[in-house]
Amino acid sequence: MSWISYDATSEFPIQNIPFGVFVPAAGAPRCGTRIGDSVVDLSVLQKAGLFNGPVLNGSDCFSKDVLNDFMGMGQPAWREARAKIQELFAADNGTLRDNAELRGQAVVDQSSVTMCLPARVGDYTDFYASKEHATNVGKLFRPGQPPLLPNWTHLPVGYHGRASSVVVSGTPVRRPRGQTKPPDATAPSYTVSRLLDFELEMGFFVGPANALGDPVKMSQASDRIFGMVLLNDWSARDIQPWEYVPLGPFGAKNFGTTISAWVVTMDALAPFRCPGPEQDPTPLPYLNQPNERRSIDINLTIGIQPPGAAEPTVLSNTNLRYMYWSLEQMLVHHSVTGCNMQPGDLCGTGTISGPEQFGSMLEITWRGANPVKVGEEERKFINDGDNVHLRGHCQGEGFRVGFGECTGVVLPAHPIEDI
Amino acid sequence: MSWISYDATSEFPIQNIPFGVFVPAAGAPRCGTRIGDSVVDLSVLQKAGLFNGPVLNGSDCFSKDVLNDFMGMGQPAWREARAKIQELFAADNGTLRDNAELRGQAVVDQSSVTMCLPARVGDYTDFYASKEHATNVGKLFRPGQPPLLPNWTHLPVGYHGRASSVVVSGTPVRRPRGQTKPPDATAPSYTVSRLLDFELEMGFFVGPANALGDPVKMSQASDRIFGMVLLNDWSARDIQPWEYVPLGPFGAKNFGTTISAWVVTMDALAPFRCPGPEQDPTPLPYLNQPNERRSIDINLTIGIQPPGAAEPTVLSNTNLRYMYWSLEQMLVHHSVTGCNMQPGDLCGTGTISGPEQFGSMLEITWRGANPVKVGEEERKFINDGDNVHLRGHCQGEGFRVGFGECTGVVLPAHPIEDI
Ligand SMILES: [Ca+2]
Ligand SMILES: [Ca+2]
Ligand SMILES: [Mg+2]
Ligand SMILES: [Mg+2]
Ligand code: NI
């Protein structure tokens, strides 16, 4: 236990120790962690000389306005920082607890800070690693054809996404306009998107870089992943089917991707490792990975909170463990041809559906055929003013390791004639 | 004419004034321009107070190690800098010519410097804007189906590429390994890519940003484009067809994209504006643009120089003017759903084929069916050790505006068993 008090449902117990970037009430952005409802300013602790271990000693990594430098320092730095923070905040440690001045500078209430993007995202990639989601989308977008393409069980299919439009939880997202062509129309038109959707995903941040031309090997992969966030890949379902052939999603996705602010480290998630789905056929040797700890048991929900509603209505419960491909397999395949991965690069898992779980409105309402109740209202897709909430946590014995919230309110589109 | 001498075939006369980043014989990277065979250190001129116009006065933009800040300052800054440089280097201007000390610091031979990437590329996007190239690839990758998909004539199809692997001319590129599955094989295998290809493209750098959710309008587009480079989109043709469905090219492309070092401004290219192909059907209003100056007359060649050869053998002559979609249309469509474009973002045009011109080995040899002579040798695709050369220039009356070289040598793949 910590000398900071929190209850058993807190997502930020001392077993978590996520990393993030925040702006305090007065001052510049800096790196922090969160315990219970407190945000800890790691730049203050670092300047006070408390990170005095062999790896971090002398570093000013936590005074930066992004975590990229820290992410690039690798496992030894991450473990040393985590262990030191857990030591300083343990119930029996007086270093900070009994130093009112330093404690007052370093520990602030979470409501007094503004969270920022945790990293400068050099490149963002989105995978498509849920077999059930890929099958559902195949049925809806390519009716009459085999829903799962032949490559899908041999490699984690993914595409390069747009890095500039990755935003932190709480950032409003503008409903897009674009080209749409219903199947029965003879020509496309320029319209406001009517079929705005979320995709319930998780993302992982890359740690140390590999050089261009030198792929990450499976034996190296787990040390190259810093941690995870919740990720909402906003998607315009009426724009997507018209534009995405043959080179993939573009404007239907690049108007916004929302991530949660706190990056939960792979060390914090390690106790929740579990097997994933059996992989048949066995992947090629460069991609092959034992199954005992291939996945992670992370409970996920998505909900919609309409304007004026007190609470979001949860529309789906799912779990990361349903993903067919693992994070390590995604990273290895991403770099197999030599692609250089860099600290702060973000990879999305793809929509996390499951055998009976759906991670998007496209699937939940089967493209609007089966509307769902949201409080007193009905939804086929997302309305203007709706706030989309993702949540996620791992359940330990008497504690939770959680991700905090990943939210975004939909702003109405700009007028269609304003071009 | 300039007091720096060069002949009529120089690609860098005083009418050009490209911008780039270089490392001098001693010192840190900084911004420069090139006139004839001389590189001009713009940070020296800026520190000497010579950029004293209303926009650039007080700025240290040329002391940076990337051009992003300058790109973000917009047309007024670009025009002021260009005009000042043309003034200082005009034959009759003695300011620098007659100041031996300052001239010695600012003007160095191009052979004494190392060129760097001109910008930190936040996001890289590749379009597919040549009708002939899209048709040829469709025939080869989707035999028996209509080669051009129905959306192609309605919008500039493009995909998000990999920013981290954009490298500057002269950087070697490692032949990739990856998953391939020939049509007659029952399962994929992990192999060294045998069908390594180039794509002769051009790229443009984005200037001032638009905010997320606020698309660039056609009326704004030309002021948001800073300048152009040559671009080689290296492509593994045996990896691409297996992996690219349904989300687009990934490992077949993300191992390297080479660009030329000097960015030629849109002002330098303005005299060479010309009509492009007629667009039928007429694009939707948000994308529509008069045709008189929609394209640019830029002569392009691509050649291969095998190890030991004195010269590259030119395999194709083409021209940017064959591109169906314009740069402005690409930019507008890229942001139509609200995507925020940022200074230093790079957009590739796609392979520049033409009615009788081919911009890739895939097309030149029709996937190996018709090998070509390269000096005394024969090629179906690119061999290890081959140096791939792109060149490009606009021909004025008595002068050229050129791009310098865009080259890259292919290194042999890592051993296949090293995974
Ligand atoms: Ca997605
Ligand atoms: Ca290309
Ligand atoms: Mg998105
Ligand atoms: Mg490439
Ligand atoms: Ni990117």
mmCIF file of C-alpha atoms in Angstrom, chain B residues 3-214:
data_model
loop_
_atom_site.group_PDB
_atom_site.id
_atom_site.type_symbol
_atom_site.label_atom_id
_atom_site.label_comp_id
_atom_site.label_asym_id
_atom_site.label_seq_id
_atom_site.Cartn_x
_atom_site.Cartn_y
_atom_site.Cartn_z
ATOM 1 C CA TRP B 3 28.461 36.583 -59.795
ATOM 2 C CA ILE B 4 28.708 32.838 -59.111
ATOM 3 C CA SER B 5 29.392 31.314 -62.510
ATOM 4 C CA TYR B 6 27.695 28.252 -63.949
ATOM 5 C CA ASP B 7 26.741 27.134 -67.420
ATOM 6 C CA ALA B 8 23.357 26.885 -69.135
ATOM 7 C CA THR B 9 22.934 23.215 -68.172
ATOM 8 C CA SER B 10 23.339 23.882 -64.428
ATOM 9 C CA GLU B 11 20.245 22.809 -62.519
ATOM 10 C CA PHE B 12 20.867 25.526 -59.940
ATOM 11 C CA PRO B 13 20.936 28.904 -61.685
ATOM 12 C CA ILE B 14 19.836 32.070 -59.902
ATOM 13 C CA GLN B 15 16.300 31.388 -61.196
ATOM 14 C CA ASN B 16 16.109 28.291 -58.974
ATOM 15 C CA ILE B 17 17.152 29.051 -55.345
ATOM 16 C CA PRO B 18 16.151 25.751 -53.731
ATOM 17 C CA PHE B 19 16.242 25.227 -49.975
ATOM 18 C CA GLY B 20 17.946 22.387 -48.140
ATOM 19 C CA VAL B 21 19.807 21.369 -45.000
ATOM 20 C CA PHE B 22 23.501 20.552 -44.965
ATOM 21 C CA VAL B 23 26.371 19.787 -42.619
ATOM 22 C CA PRO B 24 29.470 21.830 -43.425
ATOM 23 C CA ALA B 25 33.003 20.419 -43.172
ATOM 24 C CA ALA B 26 32.935 21.479 -39.512
ATOM 25 C CA GLY B 27 29.815 22.373 -37.589
ATOM 26 C CA ALA B 28 26.173 21.480 -37.066
ATOM 27 C CA PRO B 29 23.423 21.097 -39.669
ATOM 28 C CA ARG B 30 21.932 24.353 -40.949
ATOM 29 C CA CYS B 31 19.818 25.597 -43.871
ATOM 30 C CA GLY B 32 21.236 26.558 -47.222
ATOM 31 C CA THR B 33 20.593 27.170 -50.868
ATOM 32 C CA ARG B 34 22.564 26.199 -53.928
ATOM 33 C CA ILE B 35 23.767 28.291 -56.855
ATOM 34 C CA GLY B 36 25.786 26.499 -59.554
ATOM 35 C CA ASP B 37 28.224 24.238 -57.698
ATOM 36 C CA SER B 38 28.202 26.411 -54.565
ATOM 37 C CA VAL B 39 26.235 25.890 -51.398
ATOM 38 C CA VAL B 40 25.225 29.078 -49.612
ATOM 39 C CA ASP B 41 24.996 28.938 -45.818
ATOM 40 C CA LEU B 42 21.813 30.884 -45.113
ATOM 41 C CA SER B 43 22.418 30.814 -41.353
ATOM 42 C CA VAL B 44 25.550 32.910 -41.918
ATOM 43 C CA LEU B 45 23.641 35.434 -44.026
ATOM 44 C CA GLN B 46 20.860 35.530 -41.458
ATOM 45 C CA LYS B 47 23.261 36.107 -38.550
ATOM 46 C CA ALA B 48 24.905 38.875 -40.583
ATOM 47 C CA GLY B 49 21.524 40.621 -40.660
ATOM 48 C CA LEU B 50 21.047 40.360 -44.405
ATOM 49 C CA PHE B 51 17.505 38.950 -44.150
ATOM 50 C CA ASN B 52 16.189 42.268 -42.916
ATOM 51 C CA GLY B 53 12.806 42.359 -44.654
ATOM 52 C CA PRO B 54 9.547 42.766 -42.745
ATOM 53 C CA VAL B 55 8.794 39.044 -42.425
ATOM 54 C CA LEU B 56 12.189 37.459 -41.735
ATOM 55 C CA ASN B 57 13.761 40.251 -39.688
ATOM 56 C CA GLY B 58 14.764 38.816 -36.306
ATOM 57 C CA SER B 59 14.114 35.196 -37.272
ATOM 58 C CA ASP B 60 16.723 32.468 -36.784
ATOM 59 C CA CYS B 61 14.877 29.994 -39.020
ATOM 60 C CA PHE B 62 17.977 29.181 -41.093
ATOM 61 C CA SER B 63 20.027 28.135 -38.056
ATOM 62 C CA LYS B 64 17.685 25.173 -37.488
ATOM 63 C CA ASP B 65 18.611 21.653 -38.566
ATOM 64 C CA VAL B 66 15.363 21.262 -40.517
ATOM 65 C CA LEU B 67 13.305 23.584 -42.726
ATOM 66 C CA ASN B 68 10.025 22.960 -40.857
ATOM 67 C CA ASP B 69 9.945 26.385 -39.201
ATOM 68 C CA PHE B 70 10.650 28.186 -42.483
ATOM 69 C CA MET B 71 8.082 26.019 -44.296
ATOM 70 C CA GLY B 72 5.500 26.946 -41.670
ATOM 71 C CA MET B 73 6.089 30.691 -42.113
ATOM 72 C CA GLY B 74 4.322 30.708 -45.473
ATOM 73 C CA GLN B 75 4.535 32.461 -48.812
ATOM 74 C CA PRO B 76 5.493 35.929 -47.512
ATOM 75 C CA ALA B 77 8.608 34.466 -45.828
ATOM 76 C CA TRP B 78 9.458 32.225 -48.777
ATOM 77 C CA ARG B 79 9.139 35.098 -51.283
ATOM 78 C CA GLU B 80 11.117 37.501 -49.148
ATOM 79 C CA ALA B 81 13.947 34.996 -48.699
ATOM 80 C CA ARG B 82 14.054 34.104 -52.384
ATOM 81 C CA ALA B 83 14.026 37.725 -53.494
ATOM 82 C CA LYS B 84 16.798 38.651 -51.039
ATOM 83 C CA ILE B 85 18.989 35.739 -52.138
ATOM 84 C CA GLN B 86 18.476 36.595 -55.811
ATOM 85 C CA GLU B 87 19.361 40.214 -55.000
ATOM 86 C CA LEU B 88 22.538 39.319 -53.046
ATOM 87 C CA PHE B 89 23.821 36.973 -55.729
ATOM 88 C CA ALA B 90 22.908 39.111 -58.755
ATOM 89 C CA ALA B 91 25.960 39.877 -60.884
ATOM 90 C CA ASP B 92 25.886 43.569 -60.036
ATOM 91 C CA ASN B 93 25.487 43.230 -56.243
ATOM 92 C CA GLY B 94 28.702 43.704 -54.293
ATOM 93 C CA THR B 95 27.393 43.129 -50.740
ATOM 94 C CA LEU B 96 28.723 39.611 -50.491
ATOM 95 C CA ARG B 97 30.804 39.440 -53.664
ATOM 96 C CA ASP B 98 33.148 42.156 -52.380
ATOM 97 C CA ASN B 99 33.221 41.059 -48.735
ATOM 98 C CA ALA B 100 35.801 38.270 -48.845
ATOM 99 C CA GLU B 101 35.444 37.287 -45.214
ATOM 100 C CA LEU B 102 31.666 36.964 -45.160
ATOM 101 C CA ARG B 103 31.666 35.369 -48.614
ATOM 102 C CA GLY B 104 34.205 32.808 -47.433
ATOM 103 C CA GLN B 105 32.001 31.852 -44.517
ATOM 104 C CA ALA B 106 28.766 31.769 -46.481
ATOM 105 C CA VAL B 107 29.715 30.278 -49.857
ATOM 106 C CA VAL B 108 31.320 26.849 -49.994
ATOM 107 C CA ASP B 109 31.795 24.234 -52.674
ATOM 108 C CA GLN B 110 29.004 21.666 -52.780
ATOM 109 C CA SER B 111 31.566 18.854 -52.609
ATOM 110 C CA SER B 112 32.597 19.990 -49.106
ATOM 111 C CA VAL B 113 29.172 19.513 -47.515
ATOM 112 C CA THR B 114 26.909 16.591 -46.630
ATOM 113 C CA MET B 115 23.252 16.984 -47.427
ATOM 114 C CA CYS B 116 20.575 16.018 -44.855
ATOM 115 C CA LEU B 117 16.852 15.434 -44.983
ATOM 116 C CA PRO B 118 15.390 18.911 -45.582
ATOM 117 C CA ALA B 119 12.623 18.506 -43.012
ATOM 118 C CA ARG B 120 11.464 16.415 -40.112
ATOM 119 C CA VAL B 121 8.685 14.561 -41.936
ATOM 120 C CA GLY B 122 5.798 14.364 -39.471
ATOM 121 C CA ASP B 123 3.623 12.388 -41.848
ATOM 122 C CA TYR B 124 4.283 11.002 -45.297
ATOM 123 C CA THR B 125 1.437 10.246 -47.707
ATOM 124 C CA ASP B 126 1.712 8.637 -51.105
ATOM 125 C CA PHE B 127 -0.849 9.283 -53.813
ATOM 126 C CA TYR B 128 -1.560 7.267 -56.936
ATOM 127 C CA ALA B 129 -2.326 10.080 -59.312
ATOM 128 C CA SER B 130 -1.147 8.766 -62.695
ATOM 129 C CA LYS B 131 -4.035 7.174 -64.577
ATOM 130 C CA GLU B 132 -1.665 5.109 -66.689
ATOM 131 C CA HIS B 133 0.258 3.780 -63.656
ATOM 132 C CA ALA B 134 -2.943 2.889 -61.781
ATOM 133 C CA THR B 135 -4.226 1.132 -64.887
ATOM 134 C CA ASN B 136 -0.995 -0.808 -65.410
ATOM 135 C CA VAL B 137 -0.799 -1.920 -61.765
ATOM 136 C CA GLY B 138 -4.468 -2.910 -61.829
ATOM 137 C CA LYS B 139 -3.831 -5.120 -64.873
ATOM 138 C CA LEU B 140 -0.835 -6.784 -63.200
ATOM 139 C CA PHE B 141 -2.197 -7.162 -59.636
ATOM 140 C CA ARG B 142 -5.885 -7.813 -60.384
ATOM 141 C CA PRO B 143 -5.905 -9.660 -63.717
ATOM 142 C CA GLY B 144 -9.353 -10.246 -65.174
ATOM 143 C CA GLN B 145 -10.872 -7.346 -63.229
ATOM 144 C CA PRO B 146 -11.405 -3.738 -64.415
ATOM 145 C CA PRO B 147 -7.910 -2.221 -63.919
ATOM 146 C CA LEU B 148 -9.142 1.193 -62.773
ATOM 147 C CA LEU B 149 -11.491 1.111 -59.792
ATOM 148 C CA PRO B 150 -14.645 3.295 -59.956
ATOM 149 C CA ASN B 151 -13.453 5.856 -57.373
ATOM 150 C CA TRP B 152 -10.222 6.623 -59.224
ATOM 151 C CA THR B 153 -11.548 9.375 -61.523
ATOM 152 C CA HIS B 154 -13.518 11.006 -58.692
ATOM 153 C CA LEU B 155 -10.800 11.539 -56.104
ATOM 154 C CA PRO B 156 -7.003 11.384 -55.824
ATOM 155 C CA VAL B 157 -6.526 7.962 -54.241
ATOM 156 C CA GLY B 158 -3.726 7.941 -51.684
ATOM 157 C CA TYR B 159 -2.552 6.161 -48.571
ATOM 158 C CA HIS B 160 -0.628 7.022 -45.457
ATOM 159 C CA GLY B 161 3.003 5.938 -45.829
ATOM 160 C CA ARG B 162 5.835 5.538 -43.353
ATOM 161 C CA ALA B 163 7.530 8.792 -42.335
ATOM 162 C CA SER B 164 10.436 7.304 -40.364
ATOM 163 C CA SER B 165 11.947 5.582 -43.394
ATOM 164 C CA VAL B 166 12.094 8.634 -45.648
ATOM 165 C CA VAL B 167 15.806 9.096 -46.338
ATOM 166 C CA VAL B 168 17.884 11.617 -48.255
ATOM 167 C CA SER B 169 19.517 10.930 -51.618
ATOM 168 C CA GLY B 170 22.659 8.844 -51.290
ATOM 169 C CA THR B 171 21.423 6.709 -48.395
ATOM 170 C CA PRO B 172 21.834 2.981 -49.157
ATOM 171 C CA VAL B 173 18.665 0.883 -49.013
ATOM 172 C CA ARG B 174 18.702 -2.690 -47.713
ATOM 173 C CA ARG B 175 16.910 -5.307 -49.848
ATOM 174 C CA PRO B 176 14.007 -6.517 -47.693
ATOM 175 C CA ARG B 177 12.925 -9.944 -46.547
ATOM 176 C CA GLY B 178 9.274 -10.703 -45.943
ATOM 177 C CA GLN B 179 6.238 -12.844 -46.624
ATOM 178 C CA THR B 180 5.574 -13.756 -50.223
ATOM 179 C CA LYS B 181 3.100 -16.142 -51.757
ATOM 180 C CA PRO B 182 3.282 -16.867 -55.491
ATOM 181 C CA PRO B 183 -0.200 -17.495 -56.940
ATOM 182 C CA ASP B 184 0.539 -21.229 -57.370
ATOM 183 C CA ALA B 185 1.861 -21.767 -53.794
ATOM 184 C CA THR B 186 -0.506 -23.118 -51.147
ATOM 185 C CA ALA B 187 1.050 -21.146 -48.282
ATOM 186 C CA PRO B 188 3.273 -18.087 -47.925
ATOM 187 C CA SER B 189 6.968 -18.318 -47.147
ATOM 188 C CA TYR B 190 9.551 -16.040 -45.596
ATOM 189 C CA THR B 191 11.992 -15.058 -48.335
ATOM 190 C CA VAL B 192 14.393 -12.430 -49.552
ATOM 191 C CA SER B 193 12.514 -10.129 -51.902
ATOM 192 C CA ARG B 194 13.491 -10.941 -55.478
ATOM 193 C CA LEU B 195 11.303 -8.342 -57.211
ATOM 194 C CA LEU B 196 12.763 -5.116 -55.832
ATOM 195 C CA ASP B 197 11.521 -2.066 -57.716
ATOM 196 C CA PHE B 198 11.666 1.711 -57.797
ATOM 197 C CA GLU B 199 8.805 4.110 -58.342
ATOM 198 C CA LEU B 200 9.691 7.369 -60.070
ATOM 199 C CA GLU B 201 7.664 9.970 -58.221
ATOM 200 C CA MET B 202 7.851 13.558 -57.075
ATOM 201 C CA GLY B 203 7.003 14.775 -53.595
ATOM 202 C CA PHE B 204 5.776 18.080 -52.242
ATOM 203 C CA PHE B 205 6.309 19.569 -48.806
ATOM 204 C CA VAL B 206 3.406 21.138 -46.951
ATOM 205 C CA GLY B 207 3.837 24.697 -45.690
ATOM 206 C CA PRO B 208 1.551 26.391 -43.129
ATOM 207 C CA ALA B 209 -0.683 24.093 -41.080
ATOM 208 C CA ASN B 210 -4.453 23.816 -41.014
ATOM 209 C CA ALA B 211 -6.140 23.039 -37.719
ATOM 210 C CA LEU B 212 -7.647 19.610 -37.108
ATOM 211 C CA GLY B 213 -11.241 19.728 -38.359
ATOM 212 C CA ASP B 214 -10.649 22.676 -40.737
#
